[in-house]
mmCIF file of C-alpha atoms in Angstrom:
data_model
loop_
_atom_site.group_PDB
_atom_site.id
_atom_site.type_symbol
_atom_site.label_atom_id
_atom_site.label_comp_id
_atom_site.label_asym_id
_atom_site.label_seq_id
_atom_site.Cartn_x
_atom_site.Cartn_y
_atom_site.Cartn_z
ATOM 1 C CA UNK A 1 -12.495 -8.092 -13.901
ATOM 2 C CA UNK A 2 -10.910 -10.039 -10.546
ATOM 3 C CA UNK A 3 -7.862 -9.081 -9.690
ATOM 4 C CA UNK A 4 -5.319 -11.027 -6.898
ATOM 5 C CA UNK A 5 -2.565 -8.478 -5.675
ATOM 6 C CA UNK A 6 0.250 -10.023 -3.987
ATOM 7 C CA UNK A 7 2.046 -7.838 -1.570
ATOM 8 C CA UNK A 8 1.619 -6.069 1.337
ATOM 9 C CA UNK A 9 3.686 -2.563 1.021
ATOM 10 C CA UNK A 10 3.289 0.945 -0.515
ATOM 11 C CA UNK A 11 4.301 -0.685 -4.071
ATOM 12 C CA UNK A 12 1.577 -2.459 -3.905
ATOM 13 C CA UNK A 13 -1.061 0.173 -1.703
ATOM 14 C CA UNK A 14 0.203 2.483 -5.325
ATOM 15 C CA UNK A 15 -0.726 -0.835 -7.785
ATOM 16 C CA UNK A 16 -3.884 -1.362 -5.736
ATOM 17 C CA UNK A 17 -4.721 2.488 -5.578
ATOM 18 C CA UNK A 18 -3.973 2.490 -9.582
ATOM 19 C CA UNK A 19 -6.028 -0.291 -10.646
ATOM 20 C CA UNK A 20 -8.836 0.552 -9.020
ATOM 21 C CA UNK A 21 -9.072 3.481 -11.559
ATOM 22 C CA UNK A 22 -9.926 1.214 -13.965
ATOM 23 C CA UNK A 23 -13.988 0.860 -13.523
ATOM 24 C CA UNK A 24 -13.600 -2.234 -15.165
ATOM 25 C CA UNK A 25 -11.947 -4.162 -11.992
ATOM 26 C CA UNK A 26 -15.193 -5.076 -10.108
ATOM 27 C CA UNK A 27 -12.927 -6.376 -7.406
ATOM 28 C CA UNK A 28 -9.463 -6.442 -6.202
ATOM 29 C CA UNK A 29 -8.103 -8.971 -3.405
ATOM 30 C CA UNK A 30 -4.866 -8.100 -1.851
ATOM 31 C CA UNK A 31 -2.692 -11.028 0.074
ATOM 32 C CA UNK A 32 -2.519 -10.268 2.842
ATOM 33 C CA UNK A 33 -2.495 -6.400 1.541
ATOM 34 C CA UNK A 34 -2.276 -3.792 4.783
ATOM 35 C CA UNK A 35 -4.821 -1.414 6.551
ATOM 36 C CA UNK A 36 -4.380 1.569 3.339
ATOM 37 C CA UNK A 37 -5.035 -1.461 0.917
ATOM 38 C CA UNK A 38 -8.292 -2.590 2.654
ATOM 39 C CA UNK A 39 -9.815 0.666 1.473
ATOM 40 C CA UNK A 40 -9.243 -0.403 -1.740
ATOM 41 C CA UNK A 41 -9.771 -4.082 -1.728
ATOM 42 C CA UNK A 42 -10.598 -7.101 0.196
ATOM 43 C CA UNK A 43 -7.584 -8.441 2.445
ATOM 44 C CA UNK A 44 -7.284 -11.570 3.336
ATOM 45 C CA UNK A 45 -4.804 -13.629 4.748
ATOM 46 C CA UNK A 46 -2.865 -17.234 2.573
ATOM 47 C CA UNK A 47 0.266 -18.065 3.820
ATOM 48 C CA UNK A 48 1.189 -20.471 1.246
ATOM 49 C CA UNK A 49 1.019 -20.586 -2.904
ATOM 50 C CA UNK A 50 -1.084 -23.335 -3.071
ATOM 51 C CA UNK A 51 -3.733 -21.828 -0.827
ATOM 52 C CA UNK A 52 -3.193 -18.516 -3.640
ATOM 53 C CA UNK A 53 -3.864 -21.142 -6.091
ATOM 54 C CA UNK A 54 -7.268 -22.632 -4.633
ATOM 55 C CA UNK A 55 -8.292 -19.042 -3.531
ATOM 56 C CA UNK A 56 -7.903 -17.794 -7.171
ATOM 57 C CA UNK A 57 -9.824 -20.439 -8.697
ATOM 58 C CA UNK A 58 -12.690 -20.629 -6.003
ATOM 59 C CA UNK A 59 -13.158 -17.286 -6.560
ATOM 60 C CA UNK A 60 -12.675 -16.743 -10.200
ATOM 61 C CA UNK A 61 -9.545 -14.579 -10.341
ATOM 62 C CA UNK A 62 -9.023 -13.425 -14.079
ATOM 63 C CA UNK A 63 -5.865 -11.710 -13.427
ATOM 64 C CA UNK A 64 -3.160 -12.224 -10.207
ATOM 65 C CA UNK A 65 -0.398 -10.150 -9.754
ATOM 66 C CA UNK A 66 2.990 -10.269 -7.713
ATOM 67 C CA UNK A 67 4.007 -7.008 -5.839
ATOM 68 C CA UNK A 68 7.394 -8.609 -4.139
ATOM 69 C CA UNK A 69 10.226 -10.363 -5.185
ATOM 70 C CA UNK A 70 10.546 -13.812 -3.028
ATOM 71 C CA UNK A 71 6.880 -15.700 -4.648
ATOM 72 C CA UNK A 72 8.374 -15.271 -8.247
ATOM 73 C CA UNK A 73 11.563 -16.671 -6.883
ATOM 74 C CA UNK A 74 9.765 -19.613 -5.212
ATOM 75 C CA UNK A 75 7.913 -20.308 -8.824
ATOM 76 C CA UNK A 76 4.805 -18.698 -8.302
ATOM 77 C CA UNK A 77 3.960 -17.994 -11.843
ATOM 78 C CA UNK A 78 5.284 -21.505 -12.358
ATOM 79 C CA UNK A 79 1.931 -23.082 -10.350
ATOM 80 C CA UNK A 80 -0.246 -20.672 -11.571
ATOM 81 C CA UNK A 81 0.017 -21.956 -15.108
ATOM 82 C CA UNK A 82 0.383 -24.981 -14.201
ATOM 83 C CA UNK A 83 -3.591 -24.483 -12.960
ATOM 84 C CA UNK A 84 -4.588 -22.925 -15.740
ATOM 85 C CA UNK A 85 -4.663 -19.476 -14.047
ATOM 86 C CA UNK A 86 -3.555 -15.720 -15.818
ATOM 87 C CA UNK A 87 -1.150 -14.551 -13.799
ATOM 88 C CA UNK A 88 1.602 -11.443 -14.623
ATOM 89 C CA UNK A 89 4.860 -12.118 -13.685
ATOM 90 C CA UNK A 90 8.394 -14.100 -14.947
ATOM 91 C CA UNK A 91 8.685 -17.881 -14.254
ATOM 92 C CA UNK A 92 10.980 -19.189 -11.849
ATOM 93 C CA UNK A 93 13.885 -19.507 -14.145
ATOM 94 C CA UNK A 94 13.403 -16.114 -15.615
ATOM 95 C CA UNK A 95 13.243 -14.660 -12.350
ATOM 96 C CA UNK A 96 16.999 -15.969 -11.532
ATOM 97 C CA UNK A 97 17.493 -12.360 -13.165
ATOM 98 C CA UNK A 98 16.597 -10.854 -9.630
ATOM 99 C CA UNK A 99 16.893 -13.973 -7.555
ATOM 100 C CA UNK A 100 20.487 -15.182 -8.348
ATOM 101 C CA UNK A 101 22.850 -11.905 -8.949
ATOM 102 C CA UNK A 102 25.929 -14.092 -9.732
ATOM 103 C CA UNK A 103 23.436 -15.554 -12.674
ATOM 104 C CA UNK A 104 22.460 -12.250 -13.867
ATOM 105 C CA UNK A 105 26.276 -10.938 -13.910
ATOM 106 C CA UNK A 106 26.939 -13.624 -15.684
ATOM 107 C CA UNK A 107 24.249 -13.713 -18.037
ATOM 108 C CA UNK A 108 24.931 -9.822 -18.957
ATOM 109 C CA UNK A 109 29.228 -10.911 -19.195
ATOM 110 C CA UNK A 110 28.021 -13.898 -21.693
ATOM 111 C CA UNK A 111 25.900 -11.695 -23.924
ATOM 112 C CA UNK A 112 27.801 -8.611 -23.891
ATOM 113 C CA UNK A 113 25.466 -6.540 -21.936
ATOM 114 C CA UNK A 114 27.265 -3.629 -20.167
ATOM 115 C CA UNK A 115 27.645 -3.983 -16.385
ATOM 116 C CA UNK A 116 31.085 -3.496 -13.736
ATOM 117 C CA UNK A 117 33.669 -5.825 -13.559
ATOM 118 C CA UNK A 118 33.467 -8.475 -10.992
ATOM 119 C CA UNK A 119 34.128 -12.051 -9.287
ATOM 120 C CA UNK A 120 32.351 -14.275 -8.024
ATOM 121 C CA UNK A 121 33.211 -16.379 -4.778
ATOM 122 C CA UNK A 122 31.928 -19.058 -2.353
ATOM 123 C CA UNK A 123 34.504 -19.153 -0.244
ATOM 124 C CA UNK A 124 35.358 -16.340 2.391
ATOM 125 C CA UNK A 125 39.299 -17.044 1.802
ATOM 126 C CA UNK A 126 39.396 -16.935 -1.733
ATOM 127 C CA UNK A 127 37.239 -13.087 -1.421
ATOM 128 C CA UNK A 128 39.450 -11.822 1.222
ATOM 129 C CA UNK A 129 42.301 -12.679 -0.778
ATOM 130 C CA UNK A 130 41.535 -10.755 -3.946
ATOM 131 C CA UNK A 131 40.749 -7.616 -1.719
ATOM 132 C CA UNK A 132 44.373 -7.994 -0.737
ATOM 133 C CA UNK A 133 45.101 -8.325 -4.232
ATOM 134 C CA UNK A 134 45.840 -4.255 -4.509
ATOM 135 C CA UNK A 135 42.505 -3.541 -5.577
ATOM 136 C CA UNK A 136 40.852 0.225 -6.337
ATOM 137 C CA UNK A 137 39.106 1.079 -3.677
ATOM 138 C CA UNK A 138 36.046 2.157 -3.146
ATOM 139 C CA UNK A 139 34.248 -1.612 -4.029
ATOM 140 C CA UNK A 140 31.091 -3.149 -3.987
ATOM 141 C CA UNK A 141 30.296 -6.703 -2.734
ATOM 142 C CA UNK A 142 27.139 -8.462 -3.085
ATOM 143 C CA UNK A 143 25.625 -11.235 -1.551
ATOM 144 C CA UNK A 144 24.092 -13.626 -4.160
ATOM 145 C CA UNK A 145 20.343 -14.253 -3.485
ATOM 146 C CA UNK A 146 17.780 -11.983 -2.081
ATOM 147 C CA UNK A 147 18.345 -10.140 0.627
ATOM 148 C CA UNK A 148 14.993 -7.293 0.843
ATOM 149 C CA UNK A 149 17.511 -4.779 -1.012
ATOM 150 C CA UNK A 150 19.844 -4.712 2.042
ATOM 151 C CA UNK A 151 22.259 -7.142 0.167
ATOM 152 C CA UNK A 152 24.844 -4.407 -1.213
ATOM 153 C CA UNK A 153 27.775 -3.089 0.608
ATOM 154 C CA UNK A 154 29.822 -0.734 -0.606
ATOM 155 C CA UNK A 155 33.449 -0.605 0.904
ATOM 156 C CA UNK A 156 36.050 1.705 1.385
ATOM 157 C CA UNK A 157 38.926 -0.702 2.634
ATOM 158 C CA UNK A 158 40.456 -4.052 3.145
ATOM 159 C CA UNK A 159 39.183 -4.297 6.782
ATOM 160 C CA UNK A 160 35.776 -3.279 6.025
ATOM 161 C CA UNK A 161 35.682 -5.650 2.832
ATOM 162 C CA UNK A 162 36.825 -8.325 5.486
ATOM 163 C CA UNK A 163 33.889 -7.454 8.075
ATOM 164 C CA UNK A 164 31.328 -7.693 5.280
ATOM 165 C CA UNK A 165 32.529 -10.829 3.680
ATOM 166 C CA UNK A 166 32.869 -12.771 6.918
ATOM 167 C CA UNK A 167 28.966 -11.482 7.696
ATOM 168 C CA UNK A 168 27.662 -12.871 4.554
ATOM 169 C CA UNK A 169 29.615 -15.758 4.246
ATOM 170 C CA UNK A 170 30.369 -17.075 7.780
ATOM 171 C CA UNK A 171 27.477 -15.212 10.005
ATOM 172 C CA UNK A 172 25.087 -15.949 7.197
ATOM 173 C CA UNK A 173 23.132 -12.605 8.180
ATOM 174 C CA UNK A 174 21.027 -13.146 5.274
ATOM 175 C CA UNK A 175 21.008 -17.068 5.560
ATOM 176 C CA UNK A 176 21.854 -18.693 2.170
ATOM 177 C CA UNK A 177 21.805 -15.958 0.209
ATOM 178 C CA UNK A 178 25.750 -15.527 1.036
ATOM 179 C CA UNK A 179 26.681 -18.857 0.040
ATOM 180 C CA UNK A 180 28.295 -16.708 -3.033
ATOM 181 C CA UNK A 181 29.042 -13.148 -3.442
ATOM 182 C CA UNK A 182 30.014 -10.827 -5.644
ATOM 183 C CA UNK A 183 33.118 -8.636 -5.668
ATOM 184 C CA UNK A 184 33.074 -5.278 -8.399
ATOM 185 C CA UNK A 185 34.078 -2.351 -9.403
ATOM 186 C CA UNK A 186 32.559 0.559 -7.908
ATOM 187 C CA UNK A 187 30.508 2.632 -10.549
ATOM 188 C CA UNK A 188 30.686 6.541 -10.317
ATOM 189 C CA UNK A 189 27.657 8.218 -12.021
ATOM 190 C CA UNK A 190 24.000 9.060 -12.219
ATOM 191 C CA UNK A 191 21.441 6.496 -11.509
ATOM 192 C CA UNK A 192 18.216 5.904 -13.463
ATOM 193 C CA UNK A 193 15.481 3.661 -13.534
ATOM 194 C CA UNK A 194 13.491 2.474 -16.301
ATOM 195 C CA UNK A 195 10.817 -0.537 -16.079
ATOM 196 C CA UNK A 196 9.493 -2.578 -19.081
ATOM 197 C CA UNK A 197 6.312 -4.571 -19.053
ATOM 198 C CA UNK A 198 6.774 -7.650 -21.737
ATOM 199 C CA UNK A 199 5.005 -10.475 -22.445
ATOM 200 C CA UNK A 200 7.679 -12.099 -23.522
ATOM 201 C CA UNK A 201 8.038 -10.372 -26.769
ATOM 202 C CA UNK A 202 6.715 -6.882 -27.062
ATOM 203 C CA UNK A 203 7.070 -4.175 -24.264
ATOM 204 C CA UNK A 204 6.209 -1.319 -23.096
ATOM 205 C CA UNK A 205 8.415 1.302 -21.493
ATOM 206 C CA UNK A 206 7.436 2.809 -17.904
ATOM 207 C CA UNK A 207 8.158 6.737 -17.211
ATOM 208 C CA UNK A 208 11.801 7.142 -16.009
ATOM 209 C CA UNK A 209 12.703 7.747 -11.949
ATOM 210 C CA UNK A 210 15.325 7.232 -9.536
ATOM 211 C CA UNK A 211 15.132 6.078 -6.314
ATOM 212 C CA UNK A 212 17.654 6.954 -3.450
ATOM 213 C CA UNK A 213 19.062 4.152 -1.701
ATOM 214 C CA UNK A 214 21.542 5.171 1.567
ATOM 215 C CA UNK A 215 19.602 5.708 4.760
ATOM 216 C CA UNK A 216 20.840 9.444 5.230
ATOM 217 C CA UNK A 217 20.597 12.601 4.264
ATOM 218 C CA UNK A 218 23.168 13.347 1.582
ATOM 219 C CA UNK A 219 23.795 10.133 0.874
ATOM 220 C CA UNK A 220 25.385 8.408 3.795
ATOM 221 C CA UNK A 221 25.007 5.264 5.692
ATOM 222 C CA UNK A 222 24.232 1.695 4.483
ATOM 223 C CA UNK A 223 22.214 0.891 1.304
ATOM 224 C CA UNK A 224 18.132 0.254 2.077
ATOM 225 C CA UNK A 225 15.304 -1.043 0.173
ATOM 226 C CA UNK A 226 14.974 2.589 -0.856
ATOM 227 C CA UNK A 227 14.234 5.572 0.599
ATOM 228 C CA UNK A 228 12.420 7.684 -1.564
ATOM 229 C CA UNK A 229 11.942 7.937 -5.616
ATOM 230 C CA UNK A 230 11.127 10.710 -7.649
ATOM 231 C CA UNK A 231 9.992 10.795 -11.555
ATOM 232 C CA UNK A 232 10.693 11.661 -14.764
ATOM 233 C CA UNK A 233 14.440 12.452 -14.451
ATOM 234 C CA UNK A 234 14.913 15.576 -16.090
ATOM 235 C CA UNK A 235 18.249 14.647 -17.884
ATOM 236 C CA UNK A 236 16.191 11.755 -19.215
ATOM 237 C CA UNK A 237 16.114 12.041 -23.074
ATOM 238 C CA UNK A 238 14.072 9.907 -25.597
ATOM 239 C CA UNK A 239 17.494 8.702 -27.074
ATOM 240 C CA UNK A 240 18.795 7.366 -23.686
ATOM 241 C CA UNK A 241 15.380 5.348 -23.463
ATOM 242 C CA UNK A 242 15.776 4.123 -26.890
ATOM 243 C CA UNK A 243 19.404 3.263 -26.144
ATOM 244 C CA UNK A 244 18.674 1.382 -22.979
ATOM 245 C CA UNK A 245 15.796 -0.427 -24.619
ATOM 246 C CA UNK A 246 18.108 -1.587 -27.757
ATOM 247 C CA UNK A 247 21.292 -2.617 -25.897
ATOM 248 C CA UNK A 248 19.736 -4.053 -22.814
ATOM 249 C CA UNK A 249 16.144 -5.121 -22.473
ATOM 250 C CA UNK A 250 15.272 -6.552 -25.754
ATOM 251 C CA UNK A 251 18.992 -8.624 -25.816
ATOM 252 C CA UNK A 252 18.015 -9.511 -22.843
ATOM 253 C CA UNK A 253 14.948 -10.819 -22.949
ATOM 254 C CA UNK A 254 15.795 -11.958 -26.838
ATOM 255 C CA UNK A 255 18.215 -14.413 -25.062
ATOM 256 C CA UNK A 256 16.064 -15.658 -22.501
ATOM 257 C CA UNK A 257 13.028 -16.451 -25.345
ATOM 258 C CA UNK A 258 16.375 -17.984 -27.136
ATOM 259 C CA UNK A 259 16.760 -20.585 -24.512
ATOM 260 C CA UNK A 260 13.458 -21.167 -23.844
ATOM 261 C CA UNK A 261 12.381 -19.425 -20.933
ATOM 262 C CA UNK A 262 10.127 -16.064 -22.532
ATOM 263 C CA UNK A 263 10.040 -13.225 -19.738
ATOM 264 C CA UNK A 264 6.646 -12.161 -18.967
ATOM 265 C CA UNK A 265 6.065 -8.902 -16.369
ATOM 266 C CA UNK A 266 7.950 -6.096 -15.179
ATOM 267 C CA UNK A 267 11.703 -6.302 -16.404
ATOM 268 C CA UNK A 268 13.180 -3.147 -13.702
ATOM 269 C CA UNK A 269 16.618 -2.257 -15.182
ATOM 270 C CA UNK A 270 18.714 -0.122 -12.420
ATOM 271 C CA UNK A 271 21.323 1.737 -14.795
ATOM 272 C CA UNK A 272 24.536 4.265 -13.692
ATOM 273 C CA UNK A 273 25.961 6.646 -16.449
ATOM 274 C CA UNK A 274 29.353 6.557 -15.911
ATOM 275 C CA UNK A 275 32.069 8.096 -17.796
ATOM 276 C CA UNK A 276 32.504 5.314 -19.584
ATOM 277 C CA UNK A 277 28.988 4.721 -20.699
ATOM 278 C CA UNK A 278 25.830 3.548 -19.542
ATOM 279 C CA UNK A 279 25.951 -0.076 -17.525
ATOM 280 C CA UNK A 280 23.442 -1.989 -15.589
ATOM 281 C CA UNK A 281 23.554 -2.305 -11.665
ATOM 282 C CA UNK A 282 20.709 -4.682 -11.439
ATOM 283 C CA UNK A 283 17.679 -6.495 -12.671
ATOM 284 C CA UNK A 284 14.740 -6.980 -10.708
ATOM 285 C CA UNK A 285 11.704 -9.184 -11.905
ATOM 286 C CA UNK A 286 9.065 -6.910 -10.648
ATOM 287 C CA UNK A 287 7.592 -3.411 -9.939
ATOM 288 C CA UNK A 288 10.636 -1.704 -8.111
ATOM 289 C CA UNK A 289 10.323 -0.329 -4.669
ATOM 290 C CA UNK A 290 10.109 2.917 -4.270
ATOM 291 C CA UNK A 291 9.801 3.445 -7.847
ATOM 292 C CA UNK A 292 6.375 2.726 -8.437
ATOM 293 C CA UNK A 293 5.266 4.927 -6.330
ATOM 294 C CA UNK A 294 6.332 7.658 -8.836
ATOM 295 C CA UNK A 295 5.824 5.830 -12.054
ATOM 296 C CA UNK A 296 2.054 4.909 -12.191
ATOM 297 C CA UNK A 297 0.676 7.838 -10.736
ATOM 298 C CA UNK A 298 2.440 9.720 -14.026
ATOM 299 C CA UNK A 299 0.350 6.503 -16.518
ATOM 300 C CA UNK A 300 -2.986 7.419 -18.040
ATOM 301 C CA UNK A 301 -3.892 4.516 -19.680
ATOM 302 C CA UNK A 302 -5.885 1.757 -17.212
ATOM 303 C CA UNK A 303 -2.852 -0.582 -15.567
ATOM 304 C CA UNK A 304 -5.246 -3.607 -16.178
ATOM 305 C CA UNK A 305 -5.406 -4.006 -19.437
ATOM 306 C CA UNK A 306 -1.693 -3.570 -20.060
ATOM 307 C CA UNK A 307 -0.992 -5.995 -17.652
ATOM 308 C CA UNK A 308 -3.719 -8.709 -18.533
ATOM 309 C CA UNK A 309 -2.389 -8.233 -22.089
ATOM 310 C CA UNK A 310 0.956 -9.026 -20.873
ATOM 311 C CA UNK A 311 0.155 -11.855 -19.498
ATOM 312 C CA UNK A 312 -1.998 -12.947 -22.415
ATOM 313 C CA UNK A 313 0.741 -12.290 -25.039
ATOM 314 C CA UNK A 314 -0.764 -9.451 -26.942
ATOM 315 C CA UNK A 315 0.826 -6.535 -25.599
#
């Protein structure tokens, strides 16, 4: 087998490090990939999806695979197919579950999946009015597209609600992805991570973990990409992953095959158990970062063939 790994962090060093277990891949390229990687692989430099395209068909690529977040957002998967190519991964629309979190919160409100309350805003005016609005504080606010992880803000007053909104919105610190945000409820709780691989129908569950987000020691300082992960969660039960697997990923990927658009490839659910029950933070698309650094060195079975059946419908 010829694999194409897309990515060029320590997700991807653990995919590439985990697939190469598998005797059966014969070779592994990784784009651009980093100096760990090249002990593993061939890296080579393409700097745009059409030259991943040619590359994977000049060279035979049975399976590709996308480590990070922004090539499934620009419809990666999308040309792929369109070539004829196998490729793991959601489409462009069915990544708008990472890519767009004003379409995911409203996908989860529509469908009566459980997540915080929240509003959604494109104007900096109309936000720093309902912060004035006698609010709960602590609150979260979110800028819409993708933003590396660095996108969520959580504030403890009017005038810091105000200094965050006017940097999305008006500085634009992460360009157009704060053209809308998103205003909630702060969620007190545990966090837990669990990943599903589907291929569009079928899935299979990942080991739990949790991942620690705020660049300090106990906790403090602004959220990161992640800091560090750790896995299985001890308080973890088979009945939690059953719950989370009835009352949020198949609904939502039910709905999505509803209206057409089938998810294929990692579906990352970021959960809180609050006092009030269990409710989703986020969706990503993809292999989360740190996570997988915790999760596939715990999976025995080859990562190849569950993904290439995946992305062949036969999971």
């Amino acid at each position: 087998m010829k694999v194409m790994l897309i990515g060029s962090g320590g997700r991807e060093h653990c995919i590439a490090w985990k697939l190469k277990q598998n005797p059966e891949v014969k070779e592994l390229y990784c784009v651009p990939g980093n100096g760990g990687m090249s002990s593993l692989g061939v890296c080579i430099t393409l700097n745009t999806i059409p030259e991943m395209v040619q590359f994977a068909k000049e060279k035979g690529i049975d399976l590709t695979l996308v480590g990070p977040e922004a090539p499934l957002a620009s419809g990666i998967v999308d040309l792929f197919k369109a070539e004829g190519l196998t490729i793991i991964g959601p489409n462009q629309k069915a990544a708008r579950l990472e890519s767009s979190k004003v379409y995911a919160k409203q996908f989860m409100k529509r469908f009566g999946i459980p997540t915080a309350q929240f509003e959604v805003f494109d104007r900096p005016e109309a936000a720093i009015a309902y912060l004035k609005a006698g609010l709960k504080f602590p609150l979260v606010i979110k800028a819409d597209g993708l933003a590396a992880g660095k996108g969520v803000f959580i504030v403890e007053d009017e005038e810091e609600g105000e200094d965050v909104i006017s940097e999305l919105m008006v500085d634009k610190i992460f360009g157009n992805a704060g053209n809308q945000i998103i205003v909630e409820e702060c969620l007190e709780g545990e966090e837990a991570t669990i990943m599903f691989l589907f291929d569009g129908k079928s899935c299979c569950i990942l080991p739990s973990s949790q991942d620690h987000k705020r660049v300090g020691d106990s906790d403090v300082g602004p959220n990161t990409g992640g800091m560090g992960a750790y896995s299985p969660l001890p308080w973890v039960a088979d009945d939690f992953v059953a719950q989370i697997t009835e009352t949020v990923a198949l609904p939502t990927v039910r709905q999505l095959e509803h209206e057409g658009t089938p998810f294929i490839g990692l579906l990352y659910c970021g959960l809180i158990v609050t006092a009030r029950g269990v409710r989703v933070i986020e969706f990503n698309a993809r292999f989360g970062d740190p996570e997988t650094q915790v999760v596939l060195p715990r999976m025995v079975s080859p990562l190849s063939e569950y993904l290439l059946a995946a992305a062949s419908g036969t999971l």
